[in-house]
Coordinates of C-alpha atoms in Angstrom, one line a residue:
X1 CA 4.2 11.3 13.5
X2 CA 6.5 13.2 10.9
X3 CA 2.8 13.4 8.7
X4 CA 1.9 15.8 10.5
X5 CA 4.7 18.3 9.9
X6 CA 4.2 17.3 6.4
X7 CA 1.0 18.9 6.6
X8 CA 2.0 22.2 8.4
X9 CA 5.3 22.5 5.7
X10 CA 2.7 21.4 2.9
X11 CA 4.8 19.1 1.8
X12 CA 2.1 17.4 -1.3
X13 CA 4.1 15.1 -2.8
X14 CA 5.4 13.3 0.4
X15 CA 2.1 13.2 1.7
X16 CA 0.6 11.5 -1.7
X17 CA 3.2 9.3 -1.1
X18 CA 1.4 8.0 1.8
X19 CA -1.8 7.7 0.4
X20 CA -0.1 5.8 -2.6
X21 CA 1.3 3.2 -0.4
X22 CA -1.5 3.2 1.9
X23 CA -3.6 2.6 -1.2
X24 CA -1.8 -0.2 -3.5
X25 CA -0.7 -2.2 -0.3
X26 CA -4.2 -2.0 1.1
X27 CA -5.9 -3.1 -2.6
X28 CA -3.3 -5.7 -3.5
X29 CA -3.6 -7.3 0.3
X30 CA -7.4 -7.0 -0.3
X31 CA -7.1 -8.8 -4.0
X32 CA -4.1 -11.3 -3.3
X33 CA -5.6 -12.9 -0.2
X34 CA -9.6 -12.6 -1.1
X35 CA -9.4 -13.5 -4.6
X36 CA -6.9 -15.6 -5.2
X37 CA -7.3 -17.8 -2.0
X38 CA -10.9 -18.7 -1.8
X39 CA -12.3 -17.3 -5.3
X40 CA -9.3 -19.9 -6.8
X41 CA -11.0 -22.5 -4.9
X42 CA -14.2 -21.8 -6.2
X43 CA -12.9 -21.5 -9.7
X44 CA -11.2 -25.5 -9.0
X45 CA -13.8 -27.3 -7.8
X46 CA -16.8 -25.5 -9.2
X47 CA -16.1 -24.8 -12.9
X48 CA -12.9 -26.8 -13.6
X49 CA -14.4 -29.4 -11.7
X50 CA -11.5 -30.7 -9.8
X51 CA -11.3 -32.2 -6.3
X52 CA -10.2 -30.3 -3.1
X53 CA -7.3 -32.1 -3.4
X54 CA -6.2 -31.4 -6.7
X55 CA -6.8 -27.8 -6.3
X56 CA -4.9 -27.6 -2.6
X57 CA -1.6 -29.2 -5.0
X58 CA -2.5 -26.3 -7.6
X59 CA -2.2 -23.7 -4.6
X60 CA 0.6 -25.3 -3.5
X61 CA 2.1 -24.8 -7.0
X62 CA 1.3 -21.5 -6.9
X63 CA 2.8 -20.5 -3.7
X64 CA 6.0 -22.2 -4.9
X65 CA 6.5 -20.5 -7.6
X66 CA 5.4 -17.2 -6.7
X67 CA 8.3 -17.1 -4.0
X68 CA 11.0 -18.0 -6.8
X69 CA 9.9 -15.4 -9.0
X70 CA 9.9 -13.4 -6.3
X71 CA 13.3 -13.9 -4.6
X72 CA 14.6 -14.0 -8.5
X73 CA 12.7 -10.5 -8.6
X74 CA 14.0 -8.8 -5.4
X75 CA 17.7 -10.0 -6.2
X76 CA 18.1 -8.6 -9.2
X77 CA 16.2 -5.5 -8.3
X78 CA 18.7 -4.9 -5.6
X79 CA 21.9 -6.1 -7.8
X80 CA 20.9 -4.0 -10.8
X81 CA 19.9 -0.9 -8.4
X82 CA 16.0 -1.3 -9.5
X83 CA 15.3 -0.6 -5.7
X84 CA 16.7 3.0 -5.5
X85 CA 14.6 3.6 -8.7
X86 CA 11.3 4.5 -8.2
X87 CA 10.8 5.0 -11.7
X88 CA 11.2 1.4 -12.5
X89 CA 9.5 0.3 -10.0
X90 CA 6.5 2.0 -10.5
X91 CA 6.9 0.6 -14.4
X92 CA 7.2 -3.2 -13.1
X93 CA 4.1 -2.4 -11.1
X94 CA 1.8 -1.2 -14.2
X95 CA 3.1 -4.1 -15.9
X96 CA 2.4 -6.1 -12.9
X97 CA -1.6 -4.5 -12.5
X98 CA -2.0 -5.4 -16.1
X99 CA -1.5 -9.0 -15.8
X100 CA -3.8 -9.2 -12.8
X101 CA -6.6 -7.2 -14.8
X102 CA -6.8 -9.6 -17.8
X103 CA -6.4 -12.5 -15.7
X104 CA -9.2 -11.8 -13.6
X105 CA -11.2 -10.8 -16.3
X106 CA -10.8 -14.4 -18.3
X107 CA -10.8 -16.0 -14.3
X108 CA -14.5 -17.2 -14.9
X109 CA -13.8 -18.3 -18.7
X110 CA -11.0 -20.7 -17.1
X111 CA -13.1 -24.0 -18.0
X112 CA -9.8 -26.9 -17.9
X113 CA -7.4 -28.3 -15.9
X114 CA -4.6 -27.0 -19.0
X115 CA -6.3 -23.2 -18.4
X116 CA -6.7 -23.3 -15.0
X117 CA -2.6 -24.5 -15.1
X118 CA -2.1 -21.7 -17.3
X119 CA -3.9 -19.3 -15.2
X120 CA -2.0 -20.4 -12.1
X121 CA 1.2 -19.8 -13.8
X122 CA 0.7 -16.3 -15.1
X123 CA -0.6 -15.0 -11.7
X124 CA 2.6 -16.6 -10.2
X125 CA 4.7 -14.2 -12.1
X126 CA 2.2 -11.3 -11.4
X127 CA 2.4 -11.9 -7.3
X128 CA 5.7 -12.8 -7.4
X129 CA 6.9 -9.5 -9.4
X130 CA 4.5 -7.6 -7.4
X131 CA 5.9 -8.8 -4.2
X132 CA 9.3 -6.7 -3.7
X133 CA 8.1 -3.9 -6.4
X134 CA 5.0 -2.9 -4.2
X135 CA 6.9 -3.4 -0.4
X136 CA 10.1 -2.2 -2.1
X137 CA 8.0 1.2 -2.5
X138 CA 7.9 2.0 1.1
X139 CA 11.2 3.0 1.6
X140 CA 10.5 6.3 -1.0
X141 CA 7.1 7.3 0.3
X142 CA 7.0 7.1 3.9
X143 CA 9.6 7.6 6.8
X144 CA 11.0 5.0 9.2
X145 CA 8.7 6.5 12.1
X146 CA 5.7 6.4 10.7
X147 CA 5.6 2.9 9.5
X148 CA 3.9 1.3 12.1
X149 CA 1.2 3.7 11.7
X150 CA 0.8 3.2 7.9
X151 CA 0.8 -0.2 8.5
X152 CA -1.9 0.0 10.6
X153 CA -3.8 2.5 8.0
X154 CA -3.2 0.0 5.4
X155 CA -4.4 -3.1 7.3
X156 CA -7.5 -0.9 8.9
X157 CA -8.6 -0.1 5.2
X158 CA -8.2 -3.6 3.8
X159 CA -10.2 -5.6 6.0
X160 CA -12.4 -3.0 6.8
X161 CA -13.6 -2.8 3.0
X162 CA -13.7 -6.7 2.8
X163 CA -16.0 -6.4 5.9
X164 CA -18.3 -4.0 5.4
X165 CA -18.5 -4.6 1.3
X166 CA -19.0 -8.8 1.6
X167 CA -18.7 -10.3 -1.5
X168 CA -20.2 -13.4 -2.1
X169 CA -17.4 -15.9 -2.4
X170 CA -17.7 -17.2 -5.9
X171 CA -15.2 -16.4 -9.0
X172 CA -17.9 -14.5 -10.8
X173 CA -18.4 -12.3 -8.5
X174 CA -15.4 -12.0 -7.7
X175 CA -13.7 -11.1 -11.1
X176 CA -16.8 -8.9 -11.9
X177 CA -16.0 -6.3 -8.6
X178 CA -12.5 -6.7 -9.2
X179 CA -12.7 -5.1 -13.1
X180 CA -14.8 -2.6 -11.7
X181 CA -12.1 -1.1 -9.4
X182 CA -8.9 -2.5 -10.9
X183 CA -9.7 -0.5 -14.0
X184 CA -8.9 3.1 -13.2
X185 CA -5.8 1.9 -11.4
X186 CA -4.4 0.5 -14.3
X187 CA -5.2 3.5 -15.8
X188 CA -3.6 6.0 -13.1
X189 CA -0.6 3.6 -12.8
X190 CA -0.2 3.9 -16.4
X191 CA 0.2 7.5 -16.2
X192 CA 2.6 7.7 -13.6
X193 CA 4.9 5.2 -15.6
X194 CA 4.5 6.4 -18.2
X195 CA 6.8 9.1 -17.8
X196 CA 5.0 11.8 -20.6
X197 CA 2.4 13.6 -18.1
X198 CA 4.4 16.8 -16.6
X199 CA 2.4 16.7 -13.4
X200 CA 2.9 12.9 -13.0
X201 CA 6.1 13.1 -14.2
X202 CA 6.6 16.3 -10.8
X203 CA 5.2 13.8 -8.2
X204 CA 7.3 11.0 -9.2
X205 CA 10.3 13.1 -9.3
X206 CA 9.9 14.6 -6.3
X207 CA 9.5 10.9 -4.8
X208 CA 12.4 9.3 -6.1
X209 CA 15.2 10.7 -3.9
X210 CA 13.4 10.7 -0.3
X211 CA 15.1 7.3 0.0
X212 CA 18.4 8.8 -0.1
X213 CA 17.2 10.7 3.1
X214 CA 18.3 8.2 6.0
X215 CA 14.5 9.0 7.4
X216 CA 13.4 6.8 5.1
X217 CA 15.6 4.4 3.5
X218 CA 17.2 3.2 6.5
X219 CA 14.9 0.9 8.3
X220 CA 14.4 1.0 11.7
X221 CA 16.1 -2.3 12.5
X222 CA 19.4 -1.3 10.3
X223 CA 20.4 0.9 13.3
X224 CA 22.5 1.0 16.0
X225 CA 23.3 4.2 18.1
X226 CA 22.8 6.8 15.3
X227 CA 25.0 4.4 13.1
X228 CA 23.5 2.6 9.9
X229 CA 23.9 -1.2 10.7
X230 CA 22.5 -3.3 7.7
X231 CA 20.9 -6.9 9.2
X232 CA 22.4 -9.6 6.9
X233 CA 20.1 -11.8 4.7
X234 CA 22.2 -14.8 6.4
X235 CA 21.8 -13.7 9.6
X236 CA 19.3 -14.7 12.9
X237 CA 18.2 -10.8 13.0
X238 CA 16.6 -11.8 9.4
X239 CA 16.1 -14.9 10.0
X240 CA 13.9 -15.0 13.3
X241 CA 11.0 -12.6 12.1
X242 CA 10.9 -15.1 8.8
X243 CA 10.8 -18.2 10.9
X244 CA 8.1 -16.4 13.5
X245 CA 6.2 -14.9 10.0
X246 CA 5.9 -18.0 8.4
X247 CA 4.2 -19.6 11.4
X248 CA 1.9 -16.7 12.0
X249 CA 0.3 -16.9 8.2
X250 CA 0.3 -21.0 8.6
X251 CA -1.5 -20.5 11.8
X252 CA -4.4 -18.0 10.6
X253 CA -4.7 -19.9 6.9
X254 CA -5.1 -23.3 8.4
X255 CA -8.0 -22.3 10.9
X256 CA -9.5 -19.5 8.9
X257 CA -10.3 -22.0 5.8
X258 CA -12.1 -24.5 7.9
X259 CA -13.9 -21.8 9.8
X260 CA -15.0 -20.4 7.2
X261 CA -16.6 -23.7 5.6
X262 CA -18.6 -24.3 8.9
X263 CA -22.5 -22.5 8.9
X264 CA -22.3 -22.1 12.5
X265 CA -18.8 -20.3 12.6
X266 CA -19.4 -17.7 9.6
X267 CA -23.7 -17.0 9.9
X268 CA -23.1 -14.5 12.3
X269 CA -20.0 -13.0 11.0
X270 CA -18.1 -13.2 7.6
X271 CA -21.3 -14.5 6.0
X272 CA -24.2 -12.5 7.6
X273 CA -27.1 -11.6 6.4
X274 CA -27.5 -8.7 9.0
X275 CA -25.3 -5.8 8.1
X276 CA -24.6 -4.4 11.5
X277 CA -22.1 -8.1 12.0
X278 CA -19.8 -7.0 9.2
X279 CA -20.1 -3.3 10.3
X280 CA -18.8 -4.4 13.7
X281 CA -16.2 -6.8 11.9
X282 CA -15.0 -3.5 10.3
X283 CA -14.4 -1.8 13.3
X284 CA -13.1 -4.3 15.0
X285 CA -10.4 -5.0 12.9
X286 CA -9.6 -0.8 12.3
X287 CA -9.3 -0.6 16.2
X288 CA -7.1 -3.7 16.4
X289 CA -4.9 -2.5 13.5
X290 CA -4.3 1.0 15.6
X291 CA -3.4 -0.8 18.5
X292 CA -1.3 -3.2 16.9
X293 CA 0.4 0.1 15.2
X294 CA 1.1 2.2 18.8
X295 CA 2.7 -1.2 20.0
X296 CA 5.0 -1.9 16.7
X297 CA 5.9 1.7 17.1
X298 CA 6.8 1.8 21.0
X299 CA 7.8 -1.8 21.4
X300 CA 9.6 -3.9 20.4
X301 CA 8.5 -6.3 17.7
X302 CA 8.6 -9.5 19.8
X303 CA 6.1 -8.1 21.9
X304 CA 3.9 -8.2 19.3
X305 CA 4.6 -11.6 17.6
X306 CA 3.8 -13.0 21.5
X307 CA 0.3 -11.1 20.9
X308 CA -0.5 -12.5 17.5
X309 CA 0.2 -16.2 19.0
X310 CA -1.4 -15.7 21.8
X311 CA -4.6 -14.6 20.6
X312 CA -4.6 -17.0 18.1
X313 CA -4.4 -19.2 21.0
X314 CA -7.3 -18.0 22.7
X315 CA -9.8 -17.7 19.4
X316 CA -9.4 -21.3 18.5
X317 CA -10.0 -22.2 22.1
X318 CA -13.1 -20.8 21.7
X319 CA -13.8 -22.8 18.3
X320 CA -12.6 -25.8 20.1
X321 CA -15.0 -25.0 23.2
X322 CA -18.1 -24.5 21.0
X323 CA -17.8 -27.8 19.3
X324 CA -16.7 -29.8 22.6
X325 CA -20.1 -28.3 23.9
X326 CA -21.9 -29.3 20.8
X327 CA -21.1 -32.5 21.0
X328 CA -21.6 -32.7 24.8
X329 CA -25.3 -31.1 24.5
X330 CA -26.9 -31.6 20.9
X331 CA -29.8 -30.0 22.0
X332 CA -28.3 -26.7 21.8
X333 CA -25.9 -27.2 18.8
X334 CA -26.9 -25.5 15.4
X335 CA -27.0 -21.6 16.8
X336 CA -24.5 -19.2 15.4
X337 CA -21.1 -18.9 17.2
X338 CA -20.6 -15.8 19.5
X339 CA -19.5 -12.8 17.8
X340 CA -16.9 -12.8 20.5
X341 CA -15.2 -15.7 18.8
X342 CA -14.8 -13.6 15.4
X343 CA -14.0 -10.4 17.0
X344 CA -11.1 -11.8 18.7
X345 CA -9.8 -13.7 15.3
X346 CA -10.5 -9.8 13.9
X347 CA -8.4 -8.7 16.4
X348 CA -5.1 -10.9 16.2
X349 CA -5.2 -10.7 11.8
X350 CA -5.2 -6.9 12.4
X351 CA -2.4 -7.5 14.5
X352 CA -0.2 -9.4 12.2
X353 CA -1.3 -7.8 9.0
X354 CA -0.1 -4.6 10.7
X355 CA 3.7 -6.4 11.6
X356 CA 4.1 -7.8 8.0
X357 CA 3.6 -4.3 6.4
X358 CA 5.8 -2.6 8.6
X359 CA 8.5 -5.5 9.8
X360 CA 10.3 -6.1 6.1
X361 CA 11.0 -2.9 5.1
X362 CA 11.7 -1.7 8.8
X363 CA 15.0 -4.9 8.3
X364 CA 16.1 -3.1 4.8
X365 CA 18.1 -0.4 3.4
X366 CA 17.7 0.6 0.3
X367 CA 20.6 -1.8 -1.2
X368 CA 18.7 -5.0 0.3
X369 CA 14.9 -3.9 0.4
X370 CA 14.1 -6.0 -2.5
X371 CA 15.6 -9.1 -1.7
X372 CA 14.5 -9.4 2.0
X373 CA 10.9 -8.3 1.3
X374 CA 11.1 -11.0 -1.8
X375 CA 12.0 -13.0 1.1
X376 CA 10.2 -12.0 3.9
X377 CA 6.5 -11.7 2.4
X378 CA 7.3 -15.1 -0.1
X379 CA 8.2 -17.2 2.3
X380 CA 6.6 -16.4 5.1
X381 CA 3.5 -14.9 3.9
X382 CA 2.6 -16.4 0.6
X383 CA 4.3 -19.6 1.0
X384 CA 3.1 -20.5 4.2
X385 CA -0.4 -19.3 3.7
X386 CA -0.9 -21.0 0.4
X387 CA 0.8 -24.4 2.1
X388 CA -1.6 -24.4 5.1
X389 CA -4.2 -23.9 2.0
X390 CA -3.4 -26.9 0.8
X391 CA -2.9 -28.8 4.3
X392 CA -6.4 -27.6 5.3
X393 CA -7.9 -28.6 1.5
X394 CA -6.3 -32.0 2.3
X395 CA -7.9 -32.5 6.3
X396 CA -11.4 -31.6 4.6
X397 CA -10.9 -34.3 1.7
X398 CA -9.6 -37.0 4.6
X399 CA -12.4 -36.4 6.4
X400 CA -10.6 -34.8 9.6
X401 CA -13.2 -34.3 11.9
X402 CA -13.6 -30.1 12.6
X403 CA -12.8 -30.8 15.9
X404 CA -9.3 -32.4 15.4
X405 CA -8.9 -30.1 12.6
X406 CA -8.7 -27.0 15.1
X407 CA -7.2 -28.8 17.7
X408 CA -3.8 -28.9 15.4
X409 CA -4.2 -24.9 14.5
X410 CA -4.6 -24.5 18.1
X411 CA -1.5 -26.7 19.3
X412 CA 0.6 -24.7 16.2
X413 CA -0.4 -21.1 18.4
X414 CA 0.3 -22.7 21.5
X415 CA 3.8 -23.9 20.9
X416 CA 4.6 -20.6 18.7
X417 CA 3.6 -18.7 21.9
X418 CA 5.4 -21.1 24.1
X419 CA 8.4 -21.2 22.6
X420 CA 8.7 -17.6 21.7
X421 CA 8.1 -16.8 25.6
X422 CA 11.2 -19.6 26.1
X423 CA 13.4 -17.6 23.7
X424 CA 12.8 -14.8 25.0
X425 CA 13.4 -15.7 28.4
X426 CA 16.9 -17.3 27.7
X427 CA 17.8 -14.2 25.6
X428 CA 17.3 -12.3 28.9
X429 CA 19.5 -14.6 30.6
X430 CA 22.2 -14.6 28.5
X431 CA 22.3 -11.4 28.5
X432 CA 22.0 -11.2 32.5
X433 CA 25.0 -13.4 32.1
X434 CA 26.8 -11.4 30.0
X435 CA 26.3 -8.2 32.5
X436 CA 27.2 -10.1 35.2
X437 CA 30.8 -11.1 34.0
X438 CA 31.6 -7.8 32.6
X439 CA 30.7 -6.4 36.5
X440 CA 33.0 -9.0 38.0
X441 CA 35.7 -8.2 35.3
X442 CA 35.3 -4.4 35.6
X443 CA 35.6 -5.0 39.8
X444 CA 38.5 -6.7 39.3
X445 CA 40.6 -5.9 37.1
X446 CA 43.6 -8.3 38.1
X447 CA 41.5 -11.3 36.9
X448 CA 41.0 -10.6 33.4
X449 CA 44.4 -12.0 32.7
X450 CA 45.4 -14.3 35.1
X451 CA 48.9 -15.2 36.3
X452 CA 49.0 -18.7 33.7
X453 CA 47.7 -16.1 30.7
X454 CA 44.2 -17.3 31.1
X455 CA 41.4 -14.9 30.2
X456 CA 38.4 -14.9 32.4
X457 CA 35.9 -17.4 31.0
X458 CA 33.2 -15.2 29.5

């Protein structure tokens, strides 16, 4: 890891860097995904008083038109050159905090369908702003080879907070923690944008160039044999990990919702009354996001998409199994799940959390890092969790049976996995194929043109 010869050089501002990035990605993941996916629910159908239904087309809404503001966002950020500026990007940020601050403050006060539209629309612009601003920030604080590692650090202090610190899942709460601790970042945010405190005013200056250092501003899938080779926005290379993305947050949302709405499923983990469960939660996930950094930094990423899908795989199998023996033998239905269950769930988030802070800016340079991670974490992170939302929202309210419910998460991680394996596979043959021909050519030279002008068919 280059942090630590950051530490023997004493190199401060660098190494705030990390703790910066480690620090709003961690709290914003923590907010965005906790707050505004199941303390919006609350707010819908508890004080609005709205349907499941209604409030699963209100997420869908949301998710919508957070990823247009943020693809408008990352575009011009990269056309205008907002994304070598760390200056503006720290100013879009405060502005960003700010509008989360006073909407969470009014969130319990939102008492109408017109408010609650309101509120939805203002947050859209905050996430969607926030999106390319706050990923867009990696490629100045930390370098290429420590990603993986950060990511991990930021995933590991995220969900081990929201373990071992439960909140109890209703907008009051809710908005009355988040205040507390969003306050003094708005504060500290506002003084680094602010651009009148001399020692704020060092840090950020020192900051602001390390992305013209090709340690960190070229990512680690923008090159090719010591070469800079951007990946094209229109290209598979981009592409893929989106496609892959998108089914990874559909997968979690749509089984994590109705999980977490079952007694059985959450008593002895995310709802516990016994503190050692969420301690053990915590750790479990911290150990998972370490691993999942070691392997994103030695391997390559595929390797750990196949991971993600197939321990999704496994944990809803063992959903699946409890109910099956439920129904089989009453007489021993209505006891908490095994922990097992949750630990491995713990396990594969940790796991993807980790790839989706690394992956975006890891396909970036500094002249695209706004518009693919606009991209990359709207479309497939907060479109396709807040559209599973509303798919899962829409099973309760039809009355799909938990059983069938899980059955269709657990098909979507089998044919991810599946057919992830079969791409792979056929890459590698392809490119067996490929080998093969250029032996035969380089063996025989005569044949590469033949006597009629033919190439050899390659």
């Amino acid at each position: 890891m280059r942090l630590f010869g950051f530490v023997r050089e004493r190199e401060w501002a660098t190494l705030l860097g990390y703790v910066l990035l480690v620090g709003l990605l961690a709290a914003g993941y923590y907010y965005n995904v906790t707050f505004v996916q199941l303390g919006l629910l609350d707010l819908g159908t508890r004080l609005v008083g709205m349907t499941e239904r209604q409030v699963s087309t209100w997420m869908a809404a949301l998710a919508l038109l957070t990823l247009v503001v943020a693809v408008a966002t990352g575009v011009t950020m990269d056309r205008r050159g907002w994304s070598r500026n760390l200056w503006v990007k720290f100013r879009l940020l405060f502005g960003v905090l700010l509008v989360q601050f006073l909407l969470t403050l009014v969130a319990p006060f939102v008492g109408n369908v017109p408010a609650f539209g309101a509120w939805i629309l203002l947050a859209s612009v905050g996430l969607g702003v926030g999106i390319p601003v706050t990923f867009g920030m990696t490629i100045d604080f930390v370098p290429v080879e420590d990603r993986g590692y950060v990511a991990a650090a930021i995933t590991a202090a995220a969900y081990f907070a929201a373990n071992v610190y439960p909140l109890d899942w209703r907008i009051e709460t809710f908005s009355a923690v988040m205040v507390a601790a969003m306050a003094p970042a708005v504060v500290g945010l506002g003084v680094l944008a602010s651009g009148r405190v001399g020692a704020a005013n060092r840090l950020v200056g020192a900051l602001a160039d390390q992305h013209e250092q090709r340690a960190f501003g070229v990512g680690r899938f923008c090159r090719s044999d010591g070469q800079t080779a951007p990946v094209s926005t229109r290209s598979f290379a981009f592409w893929g990990p989106v496609v892959l993305m998108f089914g990874v947050f559909f997968v979690d949302s749509l089984g994590f919702l109705r999980i977490v709405e079952t007694p059985t499923f959450v008593q002895s983990a995310w709802q516990s009354p016994d503190f050692s469960d969420h301690l053990a939660l915590g750790v479990v996930h911290v150990l998972g996001a370490l691993v999942a950094g070691v392997l994103y930094t030695n391997f390559d990423r595929n390797w750990l998409f196949l991971w993600v899908f197939g321990l999704f795989s496994l944990t809803h199998l063992f959903y699946t199994t409890d109910v099956r023996l439920a129904a089989w033998f009453p007489g021993v239905a209505g006891g908490p799940s095994s922990p097992i269950n949750s630990a491995v769930y713990a396990v594969a988030v940790s796991f993807y959390t980790t790839l989706n802070f690394a992956l975006w800016p890891d396909l970036s340079t500094p002249e695209t890092v706004g518009t693919h991670t606009a991209i990359g974490v709207g479309l497939a992170g907060w479109l396709a969790t807040f559209l599973s939302t509303a798919v899962a929202l829409s099973f309760e309210s039809s009355d799909v049976t938990l059983l069938s419910h899980l059955n269709v998460v657990n098909a979507l991680a089998l044919l991810l996995f599946a057919g992830l394996v079969a791409a792979l596979y056929l890459r590698r043959l392809v490119a067996a194929a490929w080998d093969s021909d250029g032996e035969v050519a380089a063996a025989h030279p005569e044949r590469a043109d033949g006597a009629d002008g033919t190439e050899v068919n390659r």
